[in-house]
mmCIF file of C-alpha atoms in Angstrom:
data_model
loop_
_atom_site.group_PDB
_atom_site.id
_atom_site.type_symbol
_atom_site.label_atom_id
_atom_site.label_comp_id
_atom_site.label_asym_id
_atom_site.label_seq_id
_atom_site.Cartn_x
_atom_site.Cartn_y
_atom_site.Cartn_z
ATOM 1 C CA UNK A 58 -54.468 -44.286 55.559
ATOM 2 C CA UNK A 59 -52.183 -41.252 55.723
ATOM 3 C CA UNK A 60 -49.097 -42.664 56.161
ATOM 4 C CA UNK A 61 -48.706 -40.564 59.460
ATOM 5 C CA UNK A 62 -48.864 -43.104 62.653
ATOM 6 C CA UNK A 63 -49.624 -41.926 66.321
ATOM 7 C CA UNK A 64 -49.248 -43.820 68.986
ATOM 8 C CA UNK A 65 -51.482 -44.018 71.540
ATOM 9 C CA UNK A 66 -54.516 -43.265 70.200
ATOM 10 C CA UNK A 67 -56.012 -43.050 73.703
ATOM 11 C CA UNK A 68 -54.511 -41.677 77.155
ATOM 12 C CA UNK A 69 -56.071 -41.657 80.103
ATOM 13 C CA UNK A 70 -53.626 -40.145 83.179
ATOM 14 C CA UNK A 71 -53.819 -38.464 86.150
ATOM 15 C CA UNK A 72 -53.220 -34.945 86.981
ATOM 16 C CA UNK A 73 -49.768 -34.267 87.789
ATOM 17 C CA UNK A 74 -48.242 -37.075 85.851
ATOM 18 C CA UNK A 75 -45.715 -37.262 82.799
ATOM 19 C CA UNK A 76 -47.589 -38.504 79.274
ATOM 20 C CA UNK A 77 -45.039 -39.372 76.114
ATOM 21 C CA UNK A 78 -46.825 -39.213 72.940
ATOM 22 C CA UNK A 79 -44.817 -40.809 69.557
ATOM 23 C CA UNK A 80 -45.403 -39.731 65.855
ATOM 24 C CA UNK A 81 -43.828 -41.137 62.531
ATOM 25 C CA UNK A 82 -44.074 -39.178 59.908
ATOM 26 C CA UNK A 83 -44.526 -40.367 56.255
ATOM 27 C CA UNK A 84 -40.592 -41.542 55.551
ATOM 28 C CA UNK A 85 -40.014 -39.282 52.468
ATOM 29 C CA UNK A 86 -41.532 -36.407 54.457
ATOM 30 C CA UNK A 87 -38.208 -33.798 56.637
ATOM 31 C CA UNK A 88 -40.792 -31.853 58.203
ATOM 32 C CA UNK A 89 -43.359 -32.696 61.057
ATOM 33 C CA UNK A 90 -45.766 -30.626 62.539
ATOM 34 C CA UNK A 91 -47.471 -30.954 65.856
ATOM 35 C CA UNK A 92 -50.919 -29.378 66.949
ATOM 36 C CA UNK A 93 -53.557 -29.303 69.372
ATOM 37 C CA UNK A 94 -56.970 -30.014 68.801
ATOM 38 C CA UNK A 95 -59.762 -28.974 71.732
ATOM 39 C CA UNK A 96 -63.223 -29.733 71.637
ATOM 40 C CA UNK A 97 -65.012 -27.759 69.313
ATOM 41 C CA UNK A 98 -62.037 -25.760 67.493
ATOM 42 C CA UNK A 99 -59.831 -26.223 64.975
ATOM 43 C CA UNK A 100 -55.882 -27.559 65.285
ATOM 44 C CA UNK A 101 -53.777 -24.845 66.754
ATOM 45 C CA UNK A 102 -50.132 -25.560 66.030
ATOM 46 C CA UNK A 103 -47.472 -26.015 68.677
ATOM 47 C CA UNK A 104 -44.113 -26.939 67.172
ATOM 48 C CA UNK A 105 -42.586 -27.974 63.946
ATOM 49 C CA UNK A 106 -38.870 -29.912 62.944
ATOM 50 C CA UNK A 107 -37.055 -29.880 59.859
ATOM 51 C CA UNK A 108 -34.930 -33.316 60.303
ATOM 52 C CA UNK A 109 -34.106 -33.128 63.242
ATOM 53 C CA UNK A 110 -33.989 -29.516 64.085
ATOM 54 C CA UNK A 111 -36.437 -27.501 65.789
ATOM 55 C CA UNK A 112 -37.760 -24.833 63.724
ATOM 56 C CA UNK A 113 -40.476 -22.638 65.842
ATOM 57 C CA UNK A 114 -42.493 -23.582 68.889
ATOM 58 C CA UNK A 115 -46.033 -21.611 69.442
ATOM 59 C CA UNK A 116 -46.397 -19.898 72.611
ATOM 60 C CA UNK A 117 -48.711 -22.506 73.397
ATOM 61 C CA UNK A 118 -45.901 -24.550 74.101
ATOM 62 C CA UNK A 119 -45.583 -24.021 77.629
ATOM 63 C CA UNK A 120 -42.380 -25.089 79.832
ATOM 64 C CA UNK A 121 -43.946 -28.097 80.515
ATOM 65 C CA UNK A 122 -44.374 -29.377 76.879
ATOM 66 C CA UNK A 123 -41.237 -30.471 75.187
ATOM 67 C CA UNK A 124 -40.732 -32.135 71.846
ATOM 68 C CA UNK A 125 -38.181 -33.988 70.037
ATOM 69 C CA UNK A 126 -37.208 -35.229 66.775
ATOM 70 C CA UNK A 127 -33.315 -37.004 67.820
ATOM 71 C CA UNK A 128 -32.816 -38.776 64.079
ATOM 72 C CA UNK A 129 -34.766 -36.794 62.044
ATOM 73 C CA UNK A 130 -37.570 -39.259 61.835
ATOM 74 C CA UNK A 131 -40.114 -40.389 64.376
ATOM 75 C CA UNK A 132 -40.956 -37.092 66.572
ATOM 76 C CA UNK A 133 -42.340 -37.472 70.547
ATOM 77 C CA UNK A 134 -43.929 -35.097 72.652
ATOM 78 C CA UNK A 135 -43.838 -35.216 76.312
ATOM 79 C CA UNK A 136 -46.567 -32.869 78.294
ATOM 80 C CA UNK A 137 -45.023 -33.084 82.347
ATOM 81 C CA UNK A 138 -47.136 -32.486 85.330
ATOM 82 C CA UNK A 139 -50.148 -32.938 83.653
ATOM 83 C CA UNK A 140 -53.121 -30.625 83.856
ATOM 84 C CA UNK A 141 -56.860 -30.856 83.134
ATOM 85 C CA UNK A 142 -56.354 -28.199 80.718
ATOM 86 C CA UNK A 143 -53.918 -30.421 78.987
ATOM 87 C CA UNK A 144 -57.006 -32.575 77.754
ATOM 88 C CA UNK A 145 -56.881 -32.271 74.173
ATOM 89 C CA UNK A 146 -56.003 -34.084 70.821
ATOM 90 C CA UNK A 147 -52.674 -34.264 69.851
ATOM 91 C CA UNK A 148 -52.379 -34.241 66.151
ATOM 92 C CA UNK A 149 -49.062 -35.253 64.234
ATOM 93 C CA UNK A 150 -48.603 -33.873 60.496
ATOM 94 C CA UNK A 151 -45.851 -34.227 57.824
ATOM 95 C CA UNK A 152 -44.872 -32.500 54.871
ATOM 96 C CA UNK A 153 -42.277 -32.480 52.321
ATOM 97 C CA UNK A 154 -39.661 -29.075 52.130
ATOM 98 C CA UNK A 155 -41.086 -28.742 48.422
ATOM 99 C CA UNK A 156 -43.401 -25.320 47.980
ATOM 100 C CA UNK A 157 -47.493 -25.664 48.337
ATOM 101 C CA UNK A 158 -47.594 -29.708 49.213
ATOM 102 C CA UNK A 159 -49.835 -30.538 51.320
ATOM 103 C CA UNK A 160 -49.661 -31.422 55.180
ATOM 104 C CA UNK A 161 -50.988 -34.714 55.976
ATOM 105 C CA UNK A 162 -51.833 -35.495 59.276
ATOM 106 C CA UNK A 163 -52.144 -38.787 61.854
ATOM 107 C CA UNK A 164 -55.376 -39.735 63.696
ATOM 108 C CA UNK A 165 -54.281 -38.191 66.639
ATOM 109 C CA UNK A 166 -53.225 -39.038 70.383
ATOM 110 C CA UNK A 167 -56.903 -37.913 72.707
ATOM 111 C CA UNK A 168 -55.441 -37.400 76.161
ATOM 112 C CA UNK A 169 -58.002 -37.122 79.273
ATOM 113 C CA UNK A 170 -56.433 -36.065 81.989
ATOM 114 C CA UNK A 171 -58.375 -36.773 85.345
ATOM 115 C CA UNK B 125 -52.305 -12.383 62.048
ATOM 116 C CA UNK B 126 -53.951 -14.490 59.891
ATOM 117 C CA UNK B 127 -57.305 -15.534 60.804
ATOM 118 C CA UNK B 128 -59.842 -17.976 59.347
ATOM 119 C CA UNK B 129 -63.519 -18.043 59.790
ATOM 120 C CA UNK B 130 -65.734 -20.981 58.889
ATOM 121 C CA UNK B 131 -69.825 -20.047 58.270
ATOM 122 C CA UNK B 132 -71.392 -21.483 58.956
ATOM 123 C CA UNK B 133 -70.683 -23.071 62.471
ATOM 124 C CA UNK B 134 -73.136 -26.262 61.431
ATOM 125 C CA UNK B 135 -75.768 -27.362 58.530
ATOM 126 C CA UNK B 136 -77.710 -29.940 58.247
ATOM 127 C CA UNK B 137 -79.142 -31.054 55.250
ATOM 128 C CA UNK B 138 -81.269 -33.750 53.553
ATOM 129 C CA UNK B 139 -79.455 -36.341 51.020
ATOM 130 C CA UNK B 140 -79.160 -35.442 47.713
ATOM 131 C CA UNK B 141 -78.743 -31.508 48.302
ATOM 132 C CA UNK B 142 -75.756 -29.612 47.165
ATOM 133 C CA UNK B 143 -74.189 -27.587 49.293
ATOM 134 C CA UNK B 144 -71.658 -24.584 50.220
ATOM 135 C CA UNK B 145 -69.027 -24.423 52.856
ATOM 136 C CA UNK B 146 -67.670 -21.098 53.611
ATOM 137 C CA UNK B 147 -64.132 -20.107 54.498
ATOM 138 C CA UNK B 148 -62.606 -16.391 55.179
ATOM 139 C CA UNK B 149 -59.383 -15.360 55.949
ATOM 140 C CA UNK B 150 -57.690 -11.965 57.148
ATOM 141 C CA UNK B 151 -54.340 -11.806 54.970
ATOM 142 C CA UNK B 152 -54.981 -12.103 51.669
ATOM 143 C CA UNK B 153 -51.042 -12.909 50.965
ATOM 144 C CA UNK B 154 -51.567 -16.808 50.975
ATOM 145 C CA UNK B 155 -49.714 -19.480 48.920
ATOM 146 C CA UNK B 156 -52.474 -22.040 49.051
ATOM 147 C CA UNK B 157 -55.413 -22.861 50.835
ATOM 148 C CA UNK B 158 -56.317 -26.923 52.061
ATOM 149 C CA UNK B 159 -59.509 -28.293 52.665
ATOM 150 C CA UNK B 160 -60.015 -31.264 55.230
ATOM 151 C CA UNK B 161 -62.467 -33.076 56.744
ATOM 152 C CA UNK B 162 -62.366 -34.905 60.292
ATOM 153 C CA UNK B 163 -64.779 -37.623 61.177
ATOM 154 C CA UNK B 164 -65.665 -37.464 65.176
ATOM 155 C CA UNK B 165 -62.840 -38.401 67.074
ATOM 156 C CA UNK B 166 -60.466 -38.607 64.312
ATOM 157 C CA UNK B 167 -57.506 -37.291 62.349
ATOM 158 C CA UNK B 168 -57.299 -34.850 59.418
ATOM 159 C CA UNK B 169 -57.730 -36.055 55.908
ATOM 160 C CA UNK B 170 -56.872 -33.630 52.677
ATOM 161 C CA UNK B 171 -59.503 -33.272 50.180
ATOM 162 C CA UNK B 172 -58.177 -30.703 48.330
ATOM 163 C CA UNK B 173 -55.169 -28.319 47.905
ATOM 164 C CA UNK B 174 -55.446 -24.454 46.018
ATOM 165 C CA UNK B 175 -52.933 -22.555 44.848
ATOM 166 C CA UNK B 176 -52.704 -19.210 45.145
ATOM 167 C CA UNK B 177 -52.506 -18.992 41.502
ATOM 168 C CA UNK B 178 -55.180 -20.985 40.707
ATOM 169 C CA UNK B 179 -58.716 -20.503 40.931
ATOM 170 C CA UNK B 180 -60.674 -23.968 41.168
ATOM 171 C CA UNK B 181 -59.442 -27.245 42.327
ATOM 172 C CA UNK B 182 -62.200 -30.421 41.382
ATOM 173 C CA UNK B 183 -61.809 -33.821 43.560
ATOM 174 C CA UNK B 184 -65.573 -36.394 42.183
ATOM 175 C CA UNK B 185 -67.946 -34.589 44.067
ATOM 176 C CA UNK B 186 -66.303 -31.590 45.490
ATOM 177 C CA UNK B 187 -64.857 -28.468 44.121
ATOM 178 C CA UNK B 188 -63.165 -25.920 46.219
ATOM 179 C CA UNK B 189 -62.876 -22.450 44.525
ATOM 180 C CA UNK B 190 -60.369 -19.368 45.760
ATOM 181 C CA UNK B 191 -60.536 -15.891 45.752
ATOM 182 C CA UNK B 192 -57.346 -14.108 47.091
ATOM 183 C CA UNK B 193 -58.227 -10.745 46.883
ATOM 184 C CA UNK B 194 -61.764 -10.605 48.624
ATOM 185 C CA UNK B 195 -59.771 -13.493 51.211
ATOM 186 C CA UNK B 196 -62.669 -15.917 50.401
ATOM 187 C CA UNK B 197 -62.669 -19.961 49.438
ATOM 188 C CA UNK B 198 -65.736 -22.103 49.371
ATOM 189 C CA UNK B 199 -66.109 -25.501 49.668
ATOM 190 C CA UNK B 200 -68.944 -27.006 47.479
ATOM 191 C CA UNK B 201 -70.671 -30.428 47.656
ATOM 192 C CA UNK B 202 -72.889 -31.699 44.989
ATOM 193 C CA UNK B 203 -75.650 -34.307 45.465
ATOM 194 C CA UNK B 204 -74.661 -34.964 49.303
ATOM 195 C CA UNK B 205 -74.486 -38.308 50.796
ATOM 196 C CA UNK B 206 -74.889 -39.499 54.446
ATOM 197 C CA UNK B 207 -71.848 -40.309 54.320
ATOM 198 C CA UNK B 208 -70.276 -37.088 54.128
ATOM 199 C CA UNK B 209 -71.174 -36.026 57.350
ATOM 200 C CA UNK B 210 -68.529 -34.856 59.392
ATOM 201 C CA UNK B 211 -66.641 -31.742 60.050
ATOM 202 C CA UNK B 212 -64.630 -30.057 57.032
ATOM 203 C CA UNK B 213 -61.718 -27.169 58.259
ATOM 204 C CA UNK B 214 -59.987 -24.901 55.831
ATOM 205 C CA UNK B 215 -56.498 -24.038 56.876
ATOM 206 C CA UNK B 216 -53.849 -21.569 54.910
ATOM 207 C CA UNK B 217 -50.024 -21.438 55.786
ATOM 208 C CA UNK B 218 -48.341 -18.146 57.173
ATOM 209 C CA UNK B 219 -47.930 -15.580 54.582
ATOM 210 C CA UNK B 220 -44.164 -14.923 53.373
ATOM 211 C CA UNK B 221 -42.822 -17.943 54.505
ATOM 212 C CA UNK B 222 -41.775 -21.526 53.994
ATOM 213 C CA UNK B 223 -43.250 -23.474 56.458
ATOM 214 C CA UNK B 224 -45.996 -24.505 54.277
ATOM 215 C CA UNK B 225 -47.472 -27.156 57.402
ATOM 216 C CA UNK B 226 -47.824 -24.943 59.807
ATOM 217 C CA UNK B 227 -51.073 -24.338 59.091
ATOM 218 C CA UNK B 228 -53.841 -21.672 60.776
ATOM 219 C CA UNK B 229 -57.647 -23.463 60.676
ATOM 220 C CA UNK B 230 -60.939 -22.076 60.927
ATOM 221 C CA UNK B 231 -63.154 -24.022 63.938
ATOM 222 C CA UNK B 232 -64.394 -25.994 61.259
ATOM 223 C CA UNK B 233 -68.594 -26.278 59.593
ATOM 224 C CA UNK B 234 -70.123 -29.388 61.115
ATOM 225 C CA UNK B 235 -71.924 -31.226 58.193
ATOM 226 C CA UNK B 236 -74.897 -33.706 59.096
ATOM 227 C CA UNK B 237 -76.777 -35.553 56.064
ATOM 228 C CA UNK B 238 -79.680 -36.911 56.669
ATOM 229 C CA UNK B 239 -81.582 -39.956 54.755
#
């Protein structure tokens, strides 16, 4: 047990509908990371907060992806319009702001979208 | 742009057999390197973090070793167990900065041991 939490672990939806996904970080931890994990590859990252700013989103992060972090703990990402491409696994991570710790990460939200 | 390449792709091995993971990487200016493995349909859990000043890093059975300057890390595994099948991803964070999370992986080295 990481101490990450991601919630659901499963989501099954429909193309064209709105998915909310919920992460809380380890409590000490100010930074959280999100990725996406396809089938075969490694995670590719998408976004990251410090508190409850924003740092960098990836260009992966379309228009139709939006994250949040409003009190600087427990992050959610919302994917809108769903597409089949969208099927992936959502992985949460958290790290302290201290130099080389490590990043540890959630079990992951699997969306299908059908 | 950093890049990280994992040889090789899978390896399947008998119990008992020690083994090697591979890991490359394109920019050689890294501050650490992390090791994880992820069981199928699972998160990411740490074995082991590298500095970039340090050489070896030693967790029971594995030892992860770093070489900066030929952009090289391997993963070894003595006497392997069936239980350490699964897939094991090296990731480094983005050269000059802070954001020590945001992490690039390799695809990952898909390890199956066999009884």
């Amino acid at each position: 047990d990481t101490g990450v939490s991601q919630d659901p672990r499963h989501k099954i939806t429909k193309r064209g509908q709105n998915v909310t996904f919920r992460c809380d970080p380890i409590s000490e931890h100010n930074r959280l990371y999100w990725y996406r994990q396809t089938l075969g590859q490694g995670p590719e990252f998408l976004t990251y907060f410090q508190n409850e700013a924003q740092l960098e989103k990836s260009r992966l992060l379309s228009d139709r992806f939006s994250a949040e972090r409003p009190k600087g703990s427990f992050s959610t990402l919302e994917i809108q319009r769903t597409e089949q491409g969208d099927s992936a696994m959502y992985l949460c991570a958290s790290s302290t702001v201290q130099a080389n710790t490590e990043a540890f990460f959630g079990q992951g939200t699997r969306l299908t979208v059908v | 742009k950093q890049e990280v390449t994992q040889i090789p792709a899978a390896l399947s091995v008998p119990e008992g057999e020690n083994l090697v993971l591979n890991c490359s990487f394109t920019d050689s200016a890294i501050y650490n390197l992390q090791w994880f493995r992820q069981d199928p349909g699972k998160g990411l859990t740490s074995l082991l973090l590298i500095q970039s000043s340090q050489r070896e890093q030693t967790s029971g059975r594995l030892n992860a070793s770093l070489d900066k300057s030929s952009g090289r890390s391997t993963l070894y595994i003595a006497a392997s167990q069936p239980g350490d099948s699964a897939t094991y991803l090296c990731a480094v964070p983005p050269e000059g900065g802070t954001s020590y999370g945001k992490l690039t992986f390799g695809q990952g080295t898909i390890l199956t041991v066999h009884p």
